[in-house]
């Protein structure tokens, strides 16, 4: 199959699929949540996590003010919630009420934790920097919320109990199939 070379990124979908997260923040009575597909781990010690948020988002304001944010991972069955949170702004409406989203109490921060999340990080903002049209917020993970049985003994997501919600771009969502799982020991696959 031939390849084409294209100048410019167009819809910028080539790096998908990636896990669709829900980024949250709270300032006083005002809590908000938005969908985010641009996020990444950055460091293990200390545990740092980055999210790319456009200054147009209400969440952007809240993170700056709160100095904290949450990163929530919802299962594929809740992809509609992700679409709802990514298709509306919390500037004028309380999305938690509007979409009937249940919250759990955070432990060390003010950032809302979604009850439906199989895993969530509470992050304290340590740095932020503007790159082009997004702000890269870096948070130290100070608390992890994890549903019991979500991980296997090896510490990876147990696909027989959790199906992650992944974003393919253009409002398409997919998940992973347990049947596609393969174990490739990196040492066994290294050429000697
Ligand atoms: C699947 C999905 C992923 C998204 N990823 C991002 C992202 O990584 N960064 C961003 O700034 N906006 C992203 N958005 C858009 C925001 O979620 C959307 O603009 C949202 O309405 C912002 O809400 P807020 O104004 O309440 O903060 C995404 C939307 C969807 C549906």
GROMACS .gro file of C-alpha atoms in nm, residues 20-94:
model
   75
   20UNK     CA    1  -1.074   0.972   2.658
   21UNK     CA    2  -1.044   1.125   3.004
   22UNK     CA    3  -1.265   1.363   3.198
   23UNK     CA    4  -1.078   1.655   3.352
   24UNK     CA    5  -1.245   1.818   3.653
   25UNK     CA    6  -1.192   2.121   3.874
   26UNK     CA    7  -1.378   2.298   4.151
   27UNK     CA    8  -1.368   2.648   4.293
   28UNK     CA    9  -1.605   2.691   4.586
   29UNK     CA   10  -1.955   2.589   4.477
   30UNK     CA   11  -1.858   2.578   4.110
   31UNK     CA   12  -1.760   2.231   3.994
   32UNK     CA   13  -1.696   2.141   3.632
   33UNK     CA   14  -1.594   1.852   3.409
   34UNK     CA   15  -1.485   1.833   3.044
   35UNK     CA   16  -1.375   1.562   2.804
   36UNK     CA   17  -1.002   1.553   2.727
   37UNK     CA   18  -0.816   1.330   2.487
   38UNK     CA   19  -0.487   1.522   2.507
   39UNK     CA   20  -0.321   1.406   2.828
   40UNK     CA   21  -0.012   1.215   2.930
   41UNK     CA   22   0.199   1.079   3.217
   42UNK     CA   23   0.525   1.276   3.250
   43UNK     CA   24   0.721   1.143   3.546
   44UNK     CA   25   0.708   0.849   3.785
   45UNK     CA   26   0.900   1.011   4.076
   46UNK     CA   27   0.735   1.244   4.151
   47UNK     CA   28   0.422   1.118   3.973
   48UNK     CA   29   0.339   1.396   3.725
   49UNK     CA   30   0.052   1.406   3.479
   50UNK     CA   31  -0.012   1.659   3.200
   51UNK     CA   32  -0.334   1.775   3.035
   52UNK     CA   33  -0.363   2.008   2.734
   53UNK     CA   34  -0.654   2.245   2.782
   54UNK     CA   35  -0.756   2.527   2.550
   55UNK     CA   36  -0.792   2.869   2.721
   56UNK     CA   37  -1.144   2.876   2.567
   57UNK     CA   38  -1.261   2.609   2.812
   58UNK     CA   39  -1.427   2.704   3.139
   59UNK     CA   40  -1.224   2.426   3.300
   60UNK     CA   41  -0.909   2.623   3.210
   61UNK     CA   42  -1.019   2.911   3.434
   62UNK     CA   43  -1.113   2.678   3.716
   63UNK     CA   44  -0.782   2.488   3.712
   64UNK     CA   45  -0.586   2.814   3.728
   65UNK     CA   46  -0.798   2.938   4.017
   66UNK     CA   47  -0.814   2.611   4.208
   67UNK     CA   48  -0.452   2.510   4.153
   68UNK     CA   49  -0.582   2.153   4.138
   69UNK     CA   50  -0.751   1.925   3.890
   70UNK     CA   51  -0.883   1.573   3.855
   71UNK     CA   52  -0.831   1.323   3.573
   72UNK     CA   53  -1.107   1.062   3.554
   73UNK     CA   54  -1.116   0.748   3.340
   74UNK     CA   55  -1.463   0.624   3.250
   75UNK     CA   56  -1.554   0.286   3.104
   76UNK     CA   57  -1.673   0.251   2.744
   77UNK     CA   58  -2.035   0.208   2.865
   78UNK     CA   59  -2.016   0.572   2.978
   79UNK     CA   60  -1.886   0.713   2.650
   80UNK     CA   61  -2.209   0.916   2.622
   81UNK     CA   62  -2.113   1.098   2.942
   82UNK     CA   63  -1.776   1.186   2.788
   83UNK     CA   64  -1.952   1.313   2.472
   84UNK     CA   65  -2.194   1.520   2.684
   85UNK     CA   66  -1.911   1.675   2.887
   86UNK     CA   67  -1.717   1.747   2.570
   87UNK     CA   68  -2.011   1.899   2.389
   88UNK     CA   69  -2.121   2.156   2.645
   89UNK     CA   70  -1.965   2.423   2.863
   90UNK     CA   71  -1.999   2.461   3.234
   91UNK     CA   72  -1.976   2.837   3.207
   92UNK     CA   73  -2.354   2.875   3.230
   93UNK     CA   74  -2.477   2.534   3.337
   94UNK     CA   75  -2.390   2.288   3.612
   0.00000   0.00000   0.00000
